[in-house]
XYZ file of C-alpha atoms in Angstrom:
340
model
C 24.584 17.821 -42.994
C 24.163 14.319 -41.606
C 25.089 12.637 -38.359
C 28.007 10.980 -40.161
C 29.326 14.417 -41.175
C 29.249 15.510 -37.516
C 30.960 12.288 -36.402
C 33.647 12.694 -39.051
C 34.304 16.318 -38.043
C 34.504 15.360 -34.365
C 36.597 12.254 -35.150
C 34.224 9.862 -33.360
C 32.003 6.928 -34.318
C 28.479 7.928 -35.519
C 26.991 6.010 -32.581
C 29.053 8.095 -30.174
C 27.982 11.282 -31.914
C 24.345 10.201 -31.664
C 24.649 9.623 -27.898
C 26.445 12.935 -27.397
C 23.738 14.876 -29.252
C 20.912 13.307 -27.238
C 20.542 14.774 -23.738
C 18.979 11.536 -22.527
C 22.149 9.537 -23.386
C 24.822 12.244 -23.161
C 26.021 11.060 -19.751
C 27.274 7.846 -21.374
C 29.922 9.804 -23.325
C 33.102 11.393 -21.963
C 32.574 15.145 -21.308
C 35.428 16.135 -23.622
C 33.969 14.074 -26.436
C 30.533 15.625 -25.870
C 32.001 19.111 -26.153
C 33.799 18.168 -29.369
C 30.642 16.672 -30.927
C 28.468 19.634 -29.933
C 31.009 22.080 -31.331
C 31.155 20.165 -34.621
C 27.339 20.052 -34.848
C 27.092 23.799 -34.267
C 29.851 24.574 -36.719
C 28.213 22.457 -39.426
C 24.670 23.653 -38.685
C 23.500 20.078 -38.047
C 19.812 19.435 -37.263
C 18.779 15.913 -36.146
C 16.571 14.010 -38.609
C 13.696 13.081 -36.321
C 11.910 11.180 -39.082
C 14.889 8.914 -39.715
C 15.377 8.460 -35.986
C 11.723 7.462 -35.684
C 12.082 4.860 -38.427
C 14.962 3.249 -36.534
C 13.282 3.311 -33.125
C 9.615 2.972 -34.223
C 8.774 6.162 -32.348
C 7.394 9.494 -33.471
C 9.178 11.463 -30.720
C 5.971 13.422 -30.218
C 3.820 13.582 -27.083
C 0.205 14.732 -26.954
C -0.865 17.125 -24.193
C -4.638 17.243 -23.737
C -5.957 20.361 -21.961
C -9.499 21.184 -20.809
C -9.239 24.947 -21.332
C -6.144 26.639 -22.724
C -7.566 30.026 -21.697
C -7.349 29.004 -18.036
C -4.107 30.593 -16.731
C -3.396 27.444 -14.692
C -2.342 25.395 -17.701
C 0.349 27.402 -19.587
C 2.894 27.032 -16.733
C 2.145 23.292 -16.578
C 2.698 23.018 -20.340
C 5.935 24.998 -20.002
C 7.218 22.436 -17.513
C 6.217 19.592 -19.834
C 7.831 21.159 -22.903
C 11.123 22.010 -21.211
C 11.605 18.454 -19.982
C 10.489 16.735 -23.170
C 12.596 19.004 -25.401
C 15.711 17.884 -23.544
C 14.825 14.293 -24.435
C 14.261 15.183 -28.096
C 10.455 15.129 -28.051
C 8.005 17.564 -29.626
C 4.834 18.535 -27.746
C 1.463 18.487 -29.509
C -1.116 20.527 -27.556
C -4.877 20.188 -28.008
C -7.691 22.027 -26.197
C -10.962 20.137 -25.563
C -12.867 23.209 -24.305
C -14.236 20.967 -21.520
C -16.141 18.908 -24.105
C -15.892 15.110 -23.567
C -16.795 14.419 -27.205
C -14.040 16.762 -28.403
C -11.609 15.116 -26.015
C -12.350 11.655 -27.421
C -12.004 12.920 -30.992
C -8.732 14.786 -30.344
C -7.211 11.875 -28.460
C -8.067 9.560 -31.356
C -6.516 12.059 -33.784
C -3.260 12.161 -31.819
C -3.182 8.375 -31.581
C -3.651 8.188 -35.363
C -0.588 10.412 -35.687
C 1.365 7.867 -33.626
C 2.080 10.069 -30.605
C 4.357 8.078 -28.308
C 2.343 8.985 -25.202
C -0.027 11.458 -23.618
C -0.193 13.886 -20.731
C -3.838 14.315 -19.787
C -5.107 17.363 -17.874
C -8.794 16.671 -18.572
C -9.335 13.716 -16.240
C -12.647 13.350 -14.441
C -13.092 11.095 -11.438
C -14.828 8.574 -13.700
C -13.236 8.732 -17.131
C -14.050 5.974 -19.671
C -11.819 7.483 -22.377
C -8.766 7.236 -20.129
C -9.707 3.735 -19.011
C -10.020 2.558 -22.628
C -6.649 4.063 -23.557
C -5.053 2.310 -20.591
C -6.630 -0.978 -21.673
C -5.125 -0.413 -25.137
C -1.676 -0.016 -23.581
C -1.270 3.670 -24.428
C 1.488 5.363 -22.338
C -0.257 8.089 -20.380
C 0.180 10.323 -17.319
C -2.500 12.427 -15.630
C -1.573 15.940 -14.575
C -3.273 18.097 -11.912
C -6.432 15.930 -11.884
C -6.829 12.274 -10.912
C -9.304 9.496 -11.589
C -10.887 7.487 -8.780
C -9.455 4.305 -10.286
C -5.692 4.495 -9.770
C -4.885 2.947 -13.162
C -2.664 5.685 -14.561
C 0.497 7.411 -13.281
C -0.349 10.920 -12.124
C 1.178 14.125 -10.774
C -0.833 16.653 -8.765
C -0.540 18.998 -5.815
C -1.039 17.993 -2.193
C -4.467 19.579 -1.966
C -5.238 18.292 1.519
C -2.203 20.054 2.965
C -2.976 23.183 0.945
C -6.577 23.473 2.148
C -5.537 22.689 5.710
C -2.958 25.485 5.723
C -5.539 27.929 4.336
C -8.143 27.113 6.990
C -5.486 27.201 9.701
C -4.487 30.687 8.533
C -8.072 31.921 8.751
C -8.566 30.387 12.192
C -5.350 32.021 13.409
C -6.788 35.389 12.322
C -9.855 34.739 14.467
C -12.374 33.527 11.873
C -14.976 31.022 13.082
C -17.496 31.323 10.224
C -15.650 30.116 7.122
C -17.491 29.265 3.913
C -16.294 27.094 1.054
C -17.064 27.645 -2.629
C -16.303 24.144 -3.867
C -15.314 23.260 -7.411
C -17.100 20.716 -9.644
C -17.528 17.449 -7.780
C -16.936 15.241 -10.823
C -13.316 16.438 -10.804
C -10.787 15.178 -8.269
C -9.688 18.734 -7.513
C -13.218 19.865 -6.640
C -14.072 16.788 -4.622
C -10.680 16.504 -2.918
C -10.593 20.140 -1.806
C -14.188 19.896 -0.585
C -13.377 16.815 1.520
C -10.193 18.483 2.779
C -12.233 21.521 3.852
C -14.659 19.321 5.813
C -11.733 17.612 7.533
C -10.098 20.947 8.334
C -13.156 22.549 9.973
C -13.598 19.415 12.065
C -9.938 19.431 13.103
C -10.129 23.081 14.139
C -13.439 22.434 15.943
C -15.514 24.830 13.864
C -19.293 24.365 13.882
C -20.510 22.914 10.583
C -23.584 25.172 10.761
C -21.284 28.224 10.712
C -19.298 26.962 7.715
C -21.630 26.951 4.686
C -20.697 25.216 1.440
C -21.829 26.104 -2.073
C -20.866 24.210 -5.218
C -19.690 25.945 -8.377
C -20.477 23.984 -11.535
C -17.273 25.077 -13.303
C -13.830 26.487 -12.561
C -14.511 29.995 -13.818
C -15.499 33.440 -12.567
C -19.141 33.161 -13.656
C -19.622 29.968 -11.654
C -17.874 31.510 -8.656
C -20.087 34.588 -8.863
C -23.257 32.495 -8.947
C -22.191 30.245 -6.048
C -21.072 33.188 -3.888
C -24.291 35.173 -4.312
C -26.345 32.713 -2.281
C -23.707 32.384 0.416
C -23.380 36.139 0.845
C -27.173 36.582 0.958
C -27.465 34.516 4.159
C -28.722 36.397 7.269
C -25.289 35.891 8.840
C -22.755 35.440 6.025
C -19.321 33.957 6.675
C -16.465 36.258 7.612
C -14.094 34.312 5.356
C -14.454 32.221 2.202
C -12.151 29.479 0.942
C -12.633 29.199 -2.835
C -12.085 26.024 -4.832
C -9.663 27.818 -7.137
C -8.505 31.335 -7.995
C -11.075 31.886 -10.746
C -13.907 30.984 -8.380
C -12.333 33.383 -5.864
C -12.426 36.161 -8.483
C -16.120 35.462 -9.006
C -16.597 35.666 -5.249
C -14.968 39.108 -5.203
C -17.394 40.194 -7.954
C -20.345 38.966 -5.874
C -19.067 40.914 -2.877
C -18.801 44.081 -4.957
C -22.423 43.656 -6.065
C -23.677 43.914 -2.477
C -21.167 46.479 -1.272
C -18.973 44.171 0.788
C -15.271 44.947 1.137
C -12.425 42.436 1.047
C -10.918 41.827 3.546
C -12.715 44.236 5.919
C -16.053 42.416 5.589
C -15.047 39.035 4.166
C -11.606 37.507 3.744
C -11.087 35.428 0.578
C -8.563 32.699 -0.245
C -8.066 31.064 -3.656
C -6.188 27.983 -4.817
C -3.493 27.589 -7.531
C -1.679 30.970 -7.299
C -2.249 32.012 -10.891
C -0.003 34.679 -12.460
C -0.959 38.323 -11.847
C -2.882 37.696 -8.597
C -0.444 39.907 -6.721
C -1.663 42.842 -8.854
C -5.282 42.602 -7.739
C -6.709 45.078 -5.246
C -6.444 43.566 -2.732
C -3.811 41.011 -3.808
C -5.293 37.525 -3.423
C -4.161 35.171 -0.675
C -4.016 31.735 -2.285
C -2.614 28.232 -2.027
C 0.421 28.005 -4.297
C 0.396 25.027 -6.654
C 3.852 24.337 -8.192
C 2.469 24.361 -11.721
C 5.670 24.181 -13.784
C 7.134 21.500 -11.503
C 3.948 19.436 -11.882
C 4.342 19.587 -15.661
C 8.013 18.602 -15.526
C 7.387 15.666 -13.178
C 4.527 14.470 -15.390
C 6.871 14.535 -18.388
C 9.458 12.502 -16.463
C 6.864 9.900 -15.534
C 5.686 9.687 -19.135
C 9.214 9.109 -20.448
C 9.543 6.301 -17.907
C 6.279 4.804 -19.200
C 7.470 5.047 -22.805
C 10.912 3.591 -22.134
C 9.811 0.937 -19.630
C 6.190 -0.048 -20.318
C 4.263 -2.084 -17.780
C 5.406 -0.240 -14.663
C 3.221 0.594 -11.678
C 0.740 3.487 -11.760
C 2.761 5.837 -9.590
C 1.008 8.877 -8.078
C 3.131 11.836 -7.086
C 1.777 14.705 -4.944
C 3.946 17.827 -4.885
C 3.907 20.143 -1.832
C 1.603 23.168 -1.831
C 1.995 26.198 0.423
C -0.108 29.197 1.368
C 0.875 32.552 -0.116
C -0.518 35.237 2.201
C -1.425 38.553 0.587
C -3.904 41.325 1.243
C -7.249 39.526 0.843
C -7.217 38.035 4.352
C -7.395 39.846 7.689
C -8.918 39.437 11.139
C -12.737 39.618 11.143
C -14.351 42.942 11.947
C -17.646 43.380 13.830
C -20.492 42.944 11.304
C -21.835 46.130 9.746
C -25.586 46.824 9.678
C -27.107 45.557 6.403
């Protein structure tokens, strides 16, 4: 079945049928006509010919999504938000996983460009990112998601990390904590650096002594890195009574480090994560964490990318979505220190 068959069955012009079948242009057609066209398409079993459409418009109607680690539970909800939005506009999503390897990222991005992807959503950005800068110079439509570059050359969507960290520290202070540690994420990533700077600002705002608020840097966003960073912090003569982790996976590593030395959460040390990954409510104790609106971030990134594709040359808009603290069982008021 062709578009002309659908138009003939619905008794409309093929151009009208085309607009009615495309969610991006459907609002230009009378609602009754849209219903008639959709009913005819369903009755005839019509499937749009994306290849023919691409020949007319010089587009592939495919978007590349470049991820640093598909096994990280943060990214599937972001991809879901991207896919839902792009599917409504008639686009397919091509997902690649770089496994945090810059060389693989460059190779996969080149592969997707060779396949004429209309644009890219990039979740692998580092603060200094030559691959992104070169693609921008080549005029490739692109949006960063979750992570930003220092050079504001590319549209981007992320969470308001400053507000998220501030709310977490405020929560701990309200419980009575004065010794709050921070397990920071990798400093070459905007998320690691931004949350670290936000933590420094927060302890200053709440008048906490810097000497009582130790900081350790994890070299990756995973449990092993969190475990390694937390070990040193917990081995201090007077360890913190609360720890703000750079993300949920680092927080899980921190809980492992506490178990190694017989510390209880939250009786001995309260722990807060960041991102609010799925299943955290099932931990024992359930993890208090800063909620990042992951699916919304993906959807907004897809919207920005469609704008870039349809209207090239626009400004590099940066959108920060609100984050909020989700309080669960891993935080409580500090108890008197136990003999060690």
